[in-house]
């Protein structure tokens, strides 16, 4: 039997792979006296995906370090966050989360009997908790509440009061769960510092905060439930896993924003303490890495090929997903999954609106709009008003895009610029050059005509999904059929707001980092 780890070993286990720890001295002091009490909370909104293995892996570390771990299913938070989980689906989604999170933990060998599972509504509707919400609201400023939720609560032009309550409830959870520490992603940092500032004003202790880095999704941006191509669902079939990994951003030698490498670092390595790159004998045969840094170095030096890395991750990932798929392959859990996440259409097979026929709903989620980076700009050889651009949209090769911007945007202003690109129009030849997308621009209403390319928020990555507020889910069409005029019907309601924000029917164009905008053309059209 292995000897119990000492305080220093426990500290190393608890903090490895974390991006930041607030309260390191207090953490070490507790570990010298007793076991740490810690909680991780998850709002029961969109379906959990493989990125949830990142916190699960850390929970395994916490248990190895002897921590007392509570998992909070934050059902009330899911409703307060701009009603991401409708009230009538809240109970169903919470049950789904309970089943799927437990299945994930079992698949990585975490003993469930060592964990405590709690629902937010088990205590957040009590008289004492409600009184503390009122007490907190009497000392918290609107500015601090809004700032605290900026990275976590869905940002909209006219925010609901519920979103301002969200950070306060999360702060109070630390007291009501009787823990020493809260664990979450670094996107929670503002809520954590909010809790450190305001809990003492109610006479409660300041807690320790442990933060994971944000792991890039398969497109190079944050892995997200609302971006279909950026995430692998826990119940995806093996062929779907292969398809999504094949499309994943994994440029040879590039270790920045590489979702494939990040998954190995934060999930596969901590679980097994090694990773095997599978490859044919003619390319050197299989190679086992016992340190992530050695793998990253070999990838950076192009000793490891992206194709071999993806294939190896596919094999390892399917081993984790197989027991989860098996557990959910029973009628009761299938029924729960369908009820918790109903498809928009209930039409019978073969009728309009099902996957067996052309979807007829003209909704923005059918558009494949992405952030693109302009790599090169040249004048069209046969048209004075057209540019020919090469645009990186997170795929293996940049797309060729023809734009009529010569008279409106100088060439040097387009070079290396982030743009918003419609990617699923049917490719069309423009004066002999095939255009594989459309740069979306704002246009002035009056004369003289002015045109400005739409601007994604600063910090976006090429390939990141752009969506319309309220239409985050749903797969875009593979290719928009010209005869259906889907884009034309939607585009008729594209406008620029008085704040220069791009909108469809007064709903903002968004990425995970905020709103899409233009420089100055208030009230303009978008095409």
Coordinates of C-alpha atoms in Angstrom, one line a residue:
X1 CA 0.0 0.0 0.0
X2 CA 1.4 3.4 -1.0
X3 CA 2.1 5.8 1.9
X4 CA -0.3 8.8 2.2
X5 CA 1.1 11.9 0.4
X6 CA 2.5 14.7 2.6
X7 CA 1.4 18.3 2.5
X8 CA 3.9 19.3 -0.2
X9 CA 2.9 16.3 -2.4
X10 CA -0.8 17.1 -1.9
X11 CA -0.1 20.7 -2.9
X12 CA 1.7 19.6 -6.1
X13 CA -1.2 17.3 -7.0
X14 CA -3.9 20.0 -6.3
X15 CA -2.1 22.7 -8.3
X16 CA -0.6 20.9 -11.2
X17 CA -1.7 22.2 -14.6
X18 CA -3.6 25.0 -13.0
X19 CA -3.2 28.5 -14.5
X20 CA -3.6 30.4 -11.3
X21 CA -4.1 29.9 -7.5
X22 CA -5.5 32.7 -5.3
X23 CA -4.6 32.0 -1.6
X24 CA -1.6 29.7 -1.9
X25 CA -0.4 30.4 1.7
X26 CA -3.8 29.5 3.1
X27 CA -3.9 26.4 1.0
X28 CA -0.6 25.1 2.3
X29 CA -1.6 26.0 5.9
X30 CA -4.8 23.9 5.6
X31 CA -2.9 21.0 4.1
X32 CA -0.5 20.9 7.1
X33 CA -3.5 20.6 9.4
X34 CA -6.2 18.6 7.6
X35 CA -7.8 17.7 4.3
X36 CA -8.9 20.5 1.9
X37 CA -12.7 20.9 1.3
X38 CA -13.3 22.0 -2.3
X39 CA -16.2 22.3 -4.7
X40 CA -16.6 22.5 -8.5
X41 CA -19.9 23.7 -9.9
X42 CA -21.4 23.3 -13.4
X43 CA -24.5 25.2 -14.7
X44 CA -26.8 22.6 -16.3
X45 CA -27.2 24.3 -19.7
X46 CA -25.9 22.8 -23.0
X47 CA -24.8 19.2 -23.3
X48 CA -21.5 18.4 -21.6
X49 CA -18.7 17.7 -24.2
X50 CA -15.2 16.2 -24.1
X51 CA -13.7 19.4 -22.6
X52 CA -15.5 18.5 -19.4
X53 CA -12.8 15.8 -19.0
X54 CA -10.4 18.7 -18.1
X55 CA -12.1 19.5 -14.8
X56 CA -12.9 15.8 -14.3
X57 CA -9.1 15.1 -14.5
X58 CA -8.4 17.7 -11.9
X59 CA -11.1 16.3 -9.6
X60 CA -9.2 13.0 -9.8
X61 CA -6.1 14.9 -8.7
X62 CA -8.0 16.4 -5.8
X63 CA -9.1 13.0 -4.6
X64 CA -5.6 11.6 -4.9
X65 CA -4.5 14.5 -2.7
X66 CA -7.2 13.4 -0.1
X67 CA -9.5 16.4 -0.7
X68 CA -13.2 16.3 0.3
X69 CA -14.8 17.1 -3.1
X70 CA -18.4 18.4 -3.7
X71 CA -19.8 18.7 -7.2
X72 CA -22.6 21.2 -7.5
X73 CA -25.2 20.9 -10.3
X74 CA -26.0 24.7 -10.5
X75 CA -29.5 24.4 -11.8
X76 CA -30.7 27.8 -10.6
X77 CA -27.6 29.4 -12.2
X78 CA -28.5 27.8 -15.5
X79 CA -31.9 29.5 -15.4
X80 CA -30.5 32.9 -14.3
X81 CA -27.9 33.0 -17.0
X82 CA -30.3 34.6 -19.6
X83 CA -32.5 31.5 -19.3
X84 CA -30.0 29.2 -21.1
X85 CA -32.0 26.4 -19.5
X86 CA -35.7 27.1 -19.7
X87 CA -37.6 26.5 -16.4
X88 CA -39.6 23.6 -17.8
X89 CA -36.4 21.8 -18.9
X90 CA -34.4 22.5 -15.7
X91 CA -35.2 19.3 -13.8
X92 CA -34.6 17.1 -16.9
X93 CA -31.3 18.8 -17.8
X94 CA -30.1 18.5 -14.2
X95 CA -30.8 14.8 -14.2
X96 CA -29.0 14.5 -17.6
X97 CA -26.0 16.2 -16.1
X98 CA -26.0 14.0 -13.0
X99 CA -25.9 10.8 -15.2
X100 CA -23.4 12.1 -17.7
X101 CA -20.9 13.6 -15.2
X102 CA -21.0 10.5 -13.1
X103 CA -20.4 8.4 -16.2
X104 CA -17.4 10.6 -17.1
X105 CA -15.9 10.2 -13.7
X106 CA -16.4 6.4 -13.8
X107 CA -14.7 6.2 -17.2
X108 CA -11.5 7.8 -15.8
X109 CA -11.6 5.6 -12.7
X110 CA -12.8 8.1 -10.1
X111 CA -14.6 6.4 -7.2
X112 CA -18.0 8.1 -6.9
X113 CA -18.4 7.2 -3.2
X114 CA -15.7 9.7 -2.4
X115 CA -17.7 12.5 -3.9
X116 CA -20.6 14.5 -2.6
X117 CA -23.2 15.6 -5.2
X118 CA -25.5 18.6 -4.6
X119 CA -28.1 20.5 -6.6
X120 CA -28.3 24.3 -6.2
X121 CA -32.0 24.2 -5.6
X122 CA -31.4 21.9 -2.6
X123 CA -30.3 24.9 -0.5
X124 CA -30.6 28.1 -2.7
X125 CA -34.3 28.4 -2.1
X126 CA -34.0 28.3 1.7
X127 CA -35.0 31.2 3.9
X128 CA -31.4 31.7 5.1
X129 CA -29.9 31.7 1.7
X130 CA -32.5 34.0 0.3
X131 CA -31.9 36.5 3.1
X132 CA -28.2 36.4 2.4
X133 CA -29.0 37.2 -1.3
X134 CA -30.8 40.3 -0.1
X135 CA -28.0 41.2 2.3
X136 CA -25.5 40.9 -0.5
X137 CA -27.6 43.0 -2.8
X138 CA -27.5 45.8 -0.3
X139 CA -23.7 46.1 -0.4
X140 CA -22.8 45.1 -4.0
X141 CA -22.7 47.8 -6.7
X142 CA -24.3 47.3 -10.1
X143 CA -20.9 48.0 -11.7
X144 CA -19.2 45.2 -9.6
X145 CA -22.0 42.7 -10.3
X146 CA -21.9 43.3 -14.1
X147 CA -18.0 43.2 -14.1
X148 CA -17.9 40.0 -12.2
X149 CA -20.2 38.2 -14.6
X150 CA -18.7 39.6 -17.8
X151 CA -16.7 36.4 -18.8
X152 CA -19.4 33.9 -17.7
X153 CA -22.9 35.3 -17.9
X154 CA -24.2 35.6 -21.5
X155 CA -23.6 39.3 -22.6
X156 CA -26.6 40.9 -24.3
X157 CA -27.4 44.6 -25.2
X158 CA -30.3 44.8 -22.6
X159 CA -29.1 42.5 -19.7
X160 CA -31.6 41.0 -17.4
X161 CA -31.5 41.5 -13.6
X162 CA -30.9 37.8 -13.2
X163 CA -27.5 38.0 -14.8
X164 CA -26.5 40.6 -12.1
X165 CA -27.6 38.2 -9.3
X166 CA -25.5 35.3 -10.7
X167 CA -22.1 36.2 -9.3
X168 CA -23.5 36.9 -5.8
X169 CA -25.2 33.4 -5.7
X170 CA -21.9 31.8 -6.8
X171 CA -20.1 33.6 -4.0
X172 CA -22.6 32.5 -1.4
X173 CA -22.3 28.9 -2.6
X174 CA -18.8 28.8 -1.0
X175 CA -20.3 29.5 2.4
X176 CA -23.4 27.3 2.1
X177 CA -21.4 24.3 0.8
X178 CA -18.9 24.8 3.8
X179 CA -15.8 24.6 1.6
X180 CA -12.3 26.0 1.8
X181 CA -11.9 26.4 -1.9
X182 CA -13.7 26.7 -5.2
X183 CA -12.3 25.3 -8.5
X184 CA -13.2 26.5 -12.0
X185 CA -11.9 27.8 -15.2
X186 CA -9.8 31.0 -15.4
X187 CA -12.9 32.6 -17.1
X188 CA -14.4 32.6 -13.6
X189 CA -11.6 34.8 -12.1
X190 CA -13.8 37.9 -11.9
X191 CA -16.5 36.0 -10.0
X192 CA -13.8 34.6 -7.7
X193 CA -12.3 38.0 -6.9
X194 CA -15.9 39.3 -6.4
X195 CA -16.4 36.6 -3.8
X196 CA -13.2 37.4 -2.0
X197 CA -14.2 41.1 -1.8
X198 CA -17.8 40.7 -0.7
X199 CA -18.1 37.5 1.4
X200 CA -16.2 39.1 4.3
X201 CA -18.7 42.0 4.3
X202 CA -21.4 39.5 5.4
X203 CA -19.1 38.1 8.0
X204 CA -18.0 35.0 6.0
X205 CA -14.4 33.9 5.3
X206 CA -12.6 34.5 2.1
X207 CA -12.0 31.3 0.2
X208 CA -9.1 29.8 -1.9
X209 CA -9.6 29.8 -5.7
X210 CA -8.1 27.4 -8.1
X211 CA -8.3 28.1 -11.8
X212 CA -7.8 25.8 -14.8
X213 CA -6.6 27.4 -18.1
X214 CA -9.2 27.7 -20.9
X215 CA -8.6 24.7 -23.2
X216 CA -8.8 25.6 -26.9
X217 CA -11.6 23.8 -28.9
X218 CA -10.9 21.9 -32.1
X219 CA -11.1 25.1 -34.1
X220 CA -8.5 26.8 -32.0
X221 CA -11.0 28.9 -30.0
X222 CA -12.6 28.0 -26.7
X223 CA -14.4 24.6 -26.8
X224 CA -18.0 25.4 -26.5
X225 CA -21.4 23.7 -26.4
X226 CA -22.8 26.3 -28.8
X227 CA -20.1 25.7 -31.5
X228 CA -20.8 22.3 -33.1
X229 CA -17.4 22.0 -34.8
X230 CA -15.4 23.1 -31.8
X231 CA -16.5 20.3 -29.6
X232 CA -17.0 16.5 -29.5
X233 CA -20.1 15.4 -27.8
X234 CA -19.8 12.6 -25.2
X235 CA -22.2 10.5 -27.1
X236 CA -20.8 11.1 -30.6
X237 CA -20.3 8.0 -32.7
X238 CA -16.8 6.9 -33.5
X239 CA -17.2 8.1 -37.1
X240 CA -18.2 11.5 -35.8
X241 CA -15.2 11.7 -33.5
X242 CA -13.0 10.8 -36.5
X243 CA -14.7 13.5 -38.7
X244 CA -14.4 16.2 -36.1
X245 CA -10.8 15.4 -35.3
X246 CA -9.9 15.4 -39.0
X247 CA -11.2 19.0 -39.3
X248 CA -9.5 20.1 -36.1
X249 CA -7.0 22.9 -36.2
X250 CA -3.6 21.2 -35.8
X251 CA -1.1 23.1 -38.0
X252 CA 2.4 21.4 -38.3
X253 CA 4.8 22.8 -35.7
X254 CA 2.2 25.2 -34.2
X255 CA 1.7 24.6 -30.5
X256 CA -0.4 27.8 -29.9
X257 CA -4.2 27.4 -29.7
X258 CA -3.8 23.8 -30.6
X259 CA -6.9 22.0 -29.2
X260 CA -5.5 18.5 -29.9
X261 CA -2.3 19.1 -28.0
X262 CA -4.2 20.8 -25.2
X263 CA -6.5 17.8 -24.7
X264 CA -3.4 15.6 -24.4
X265 CA -1.8 17.9 -21.9
X266 CA -4.9 18.5 -19.7
X267 CA -6.7 15.2 -19.9
X268 CA -4.8 12.2 -21.3
X269 CA -1.4 12.8 -19.6
X270 CA -2.7 13.4 -16.1
X271 CA -4.9 10.2 -16.3
X272 CA -2.2 7.9 -17.6
X273 CA 1.1 9.7 -17.0
X274 CA 2.0 8.8 -20.6
X275 CA 0.8 9.2 -24.1
X276 CA 1.5 6.9 -27.1
X277 CA 1.8 8.3 -30.6
X278 CA 0.7 5.6 -33.0
X279 CA 2.4 5.5 -36.4
X280 CA 3.4 3.1 -39.1
X281 CA 6.8 1.4 -38.9
X282 CA 8.0 3.3 -42.0
X283 CA 7.6 6.6 -40.0
X284 CA 9.5 5.3 -37.0
X285 CA 6.8 3.1 -35.3
X286 CA 4.9 3.9 -32.1
X287 CA 6.5 6.3 -29.6
X288 CA 5.7 6.5 -25.9
X289 CA 6.0 9.9 -24.2
X290 CA 6.2 10.1 -20.4
X291 CA 6.5 13.9 -20.2
X292 CA 4.1 16.2 -22.1
X293 CA 6.9 18.8 -22.7
X294 CA 8.8 16.2 -24.8
X295 CA 5.8 15.6 -27.0
X296 CA 5.2 19.3 -27.4
X297 CA 8.9 19.8 -28.3
X298 CA 8.8 17.0 -31.0
X299 CA 5.5 18.4 -32.4
X300 CA 7.0 22.0 -32.6
X301 CA 10.1 20.5 -34.4
X302 CA 7.7 18.5 -36.7
X303 CA 9.1 15.2 -35.5
X304 CA 5.4 14.3 -34.8
X305 CA 3.0 14.7 -37.7
X306 CA -0.5 16.2 -37.1
X307 CA -2.2 13.2 -38.7
X308 CA -0.5 10.8 -36.3
X309 CA -1.3 13.0 -33.3
X310 CA -5.0 13.1 -34.3
X311 CA -5.2 9.4 -34.9
X312 CA -3.6 8.7 -31.5
X313 CA -6.0 11.1 -29.7
X314 CA -8.9 9.4 -31.5
X315 CA -8.0 6.0 -30.1
X316 CA -7.4 7.3 -26.6
X317 CA -10.6 9.4 -26.6
X318 CA -12.8 6.6 -27.8
X319 CA -11.5 4.5 -24.9
X320 CA -12.8 7.2 -22.5
X321 CA -16.1 7.5 -24.4
X322 CA -16.9 3.8 -24.9
X323 CA -18.2 3.3 -21.3
X324 CA -20.3 6.5 -21.5
X325 CA -21.8 5.5 -24.8
X326 CA -22.6 2.0 -23.4
X327 CA -24.2 3.5 -20.3
X328 CA -26.4 5.8 -22.4
X329 CA -27.4 3.0 -24.8
X330 CA -30.5 2.1 -22.7
X331 CA -34.0 3.3 -23.4
X332 CA -34.5 5.2 -20.2
X333 CA -31.4 7.4 -20.7
X334 CA -32.0 7.8 -24.4
X335 CA -35.5 9.1 -23.5
X336 CA -34.0 11.5 -20.9
X337 CA -31.5 12.8 -23.4
X338 CA -34.2 13.5 -26.0
X339 CA -36.5 15.1 -23.4
X340 CA -33.8 17.4 -21.9
X341 CA -32.5 18.5 -25.3
X342 CA -35.5 18.4 -27.6
X343 CA -34.9 19.0 -31.3
X344 CA -36.7 22.1 -32.6
X345 CA -38.8 20.1 -35.1
X346 CA -41.1 17.3 -34.1
X347 CA -42.2 16.4 -37.6
X348 CA -42.4 12.8 -38.6
X349 CA -39.6 11.2 -40.7
X350 CA -39.9 12.3 -44.3
X351 CA -41.9 15.5 -43.5
X352 CA -40.5 19.0 -43.8
X353 CA -38.3 20.1 -40.9
X354 CA -36.6 16.7 -40.1
X355 CA -33.1 15.6 -40.9
X356 CA -34.5 13.4 -43.7
X357 CA -35.5 16.5 -45.7
X358 CA -34.3 20.0 -46.4
X359 CA -34.8 22.1 -43.2
X360 CA -37.3 24.8 -43.9
X361 CA -36.8 27.1 -40.9
X362 CA -35.0 30.2 -42.1
X363 CA -32.9 30.8 -39.0
X364 CA -29.4 32.4 -38.5
X365 CA -27.9 29.1 -37.2
X366 CA -28.1 27.8 -40.8
X367 CA -25.3 30.3 -41.8
X368 CA -21.7 29.1 -41.3
X369 CA -20.2 32.5 -40.3
X370 CA -16.7 32.5 -39.0
X371 CA -13.9 34.8 -38.0
X372 CA -11.3 34.9 -40.8
X373 CA -7.8 36.4 -41.0
X374 CA -6.8 38.0 -44.4
X375 CA -3.4 36.5 -45.3
X376 CA -3.0 38.2 -48.6
X377 CA -4.8 40.8 -50.8
X378 CA -4.3 41.3 -54.5
X379 CA -6.2 43.2 -57.2
X380 CA -8.3 40.9 -59.4
X381 CA -6.4 40.5 -62.7
X382 CA -9.5 41.2 -64.8
X383 CA -11.7 43.5 -62.7
X384 CA -10.6 46.9 -61.3
X385 CA -13.2 46.9 -58.5
X386 CA -12.4 43.5 -57.1
X387 CA -9.8 42.2 -54.6
X388 CA -8.7 38.5 -54.5
X389 CA -7.9 37.6 -50.9
X390 CA -6.6 34.5 -49.2
X391 CA -8.4 34.1 -45.9
X392 CA -7.6 31.8 -43.0
X393 CA -10.8 30.4 -41.5
X394 CA -9.2 27.7 -39.4
X395 CA -9.1 25.0 -42.1
X396 CA -6.1 23.2 -43.5
X397 CA -5.8 25.7 -46.4
X398 CA -6.9 29.3 -46.6
X399 CA -9.9 30.1 -48.8
X400 CA -9.9 32.3 -51.9
X401 CA -12.4 35.1 -51.6
X402 CA -13.3 37.7 -54.2
X403 CA -14.6 41.0 -52.7
X404 CA -15.8 44.2 -54.3
X405 CA -14.0 46.5 -51.9
X406 CA -11.3 48.2 -54.0
X407 CA -13.1 51.6 -54.0
X408 CA -13.9 51.4 -50.3
X409 CA -11.1 49.8 -48.3
X410 CA -7.4 50.4 -49.1
X411 CA -5.4 47.2 -49.7
X412 CA -3.2 47.8 -46.7
X413 CA -6.2 48.0 -44.3
X414 CA -7.3 44.5 -45.3
X415 CA -3.9 42.9 -45.0
X416 CA -3.7 40.8 -41.8
X417 CA -7.1 42.1 -40.7
X418 CA -9.7 39.9 -38.9
X419 CA -12.9 39.8 -40.9
X420 CA -16.3 38.1 -40.7
X421 CA -16.7 35.5 -43.4
X422 CA -19.8 33.6 -44.6
X423 CA -18.4 30.2 -45.5
X424 CA -21.3 28.0 -46.7
X425 CA -22.4 29.9 -49.9
X426 CA -22.0 27.8 -53.0
X427 CA -18.5 28.7 -54.5
X428 CA -19.0 31.0 -57.4
X429 CA -16.7 32.3 -60.2
X430 CA -16.3 36.1 -60.3
X431 CA -14.6 37.2 -63.5
X432 CA -12.8 33.8 -63.8
X433 CA -11.7 33.5 -60.1
X434 CA -13.7 31.1 -57.9
X435 CA -14.8 32.8 -54.6
X436 CA -15.2 30.4 -51.6
X437 CA -16.9 32.9 -49.2
X438 CA -18.2 36.4 -48.6
X439 CA -16.7 39.1 -46.4
X440 CA -19.6 40.6 -44.5
X441 CA -19.6 44.4 -44.5
X442 CA -21.7 47.3 -43.3
X443 CA -22.9 49.7 -45.9
X444 CA -24.2 53.3 -45.4
X445 CA -27.8 54.0 -46.3
X446 CA -27.3 57.3 -48.2
X447 CA -24.9 58.7 -50.7
X448 CA -22.0 58.7 -51.1
X449 CA -21.9 55.0 -50.4
X450 CA -19.5 53.9 -47.6
X451 CA -18.5 50.3 -46.9
X452 CA -16.8 48.9 -43.8
X453 CA -15.9 45.3 -43.1
X454 CA -17.5 43.9 -39.9
X455 CA -15.0 43.6 -37.1
X456 CA -14.9 40.6 -34.7
X457 CA -14.0 41.3 -31.1
X458 CA -10.3 41.7 -30.4
X459 CA -8.5 38.4 -29.5
X460 CA -10.7 36.2 -31.7
X461 CA -9.0 33.3 -33.6
X462 CA -9.4 32.4 -37.2
X463 CA -12.1 29.8 -37.6
X464 CA -14.1 30.9 -34.5
X465 CA -17.8 30.6 -35.0
X466 CA -19.9 33.8 -35.3
X467 CA -23.5 33.3 -34.2
X468 CA -26.7 35.4 -33.6
X469 CA -27.8 35.8 -30.0
X470 CA -30.3 33.2 -29.2
X471 CA -29.3 30.9 -32.1
X472 CA -26.1 29.5 -30.7
X473 CA -27.1 25.9 -31.2
X474 CA -27.8 24.0 -34.4
X475 CA -25.6 22.9 -37.3
X476 CA -25.1 25.2 -40.2
X477 CA -26.1 23.9 -43.7
X478 CA -23.2 22.1 -45.4
X479 CA -23.9 24.4 -48.4
X480 CA -26.7 26.9 -48.9
X481 CA -28.8 26.0 -51.9
X482 CA -29.0 29.1 -54.2
X483 CA -32.7 28.4 -55.1
X484 CA -33.7 28.4 -51.4
X485 CA -32.4 31.9 -51.0
X486 CA -31.8 31.3 -47.2
X487 CA -29.0 33.9 -46.9
X488 CA -31.0 36.5 -48.9
X489 CA -34.1 36.0 -46.6
X490 CA -32.0 36.4 -43.5
X491 CA -29.9 39.2 -44.9
X492 CA -33.0 41.3 -45.4
X493 CA -33.1 41.8 -41.6
X494 CA -29.4 42.4 -41.1
X495 CA -28.8 45.9 -39.7
X496 CA -26.2 47.9 -37.8
X497 CA -27.5 49.3 -34.5
X498 CA -27.0 52.8 -33.2
X499 CA -24.1 51.4 -31.2
X500 CA -22.5 50.1 -34.4
X501 CA -23.2 46.5 -33.5
X502 CA -24.2 44.0 -36.2
X503 CA -27.7 42.6 -35.7
X504 CA -30.4 40.3 -37.1
X505 CA -33.8 41.4 -36.0
X506 CA -32.2 43.4 -33.2
X507 CA -30.3 40.3 -31.9
X508 CA -26.5 40.8 -31.8
X509 CA -23.9 39.0 -33.9
X510 CA -21.6 37.4 -31.3
X511 CA -18.5 35.4 -30.8
X512 CA -17.4 33.9 -27.4
X513 CA -15.5 37.2 -26.8
X514 CA -18.3 39.6 -27.4
X515 CA -20.2 41.5 -30.1
X516 CA -19.4 41.9 -33.8
X517 CA -19.4 45.6 -34.9
X518 CA -18.3 48.1 -37.5
X519 CA -16.4 51.3 -37.1
X520 CA -18.9 54.0 -37.8
X521 CA -21.9 53.2 -40.0
X522 CA -24.8 53.4 -37.6
X523 CA -28.1 52.2 -39.0
X524 CA -26.4 50.7 -42.0
X525 CA -27.3 47.5 -43.9
X526 CA -25.1 44.4 -43.9
X527 CA -24.2 42.4 -47.0

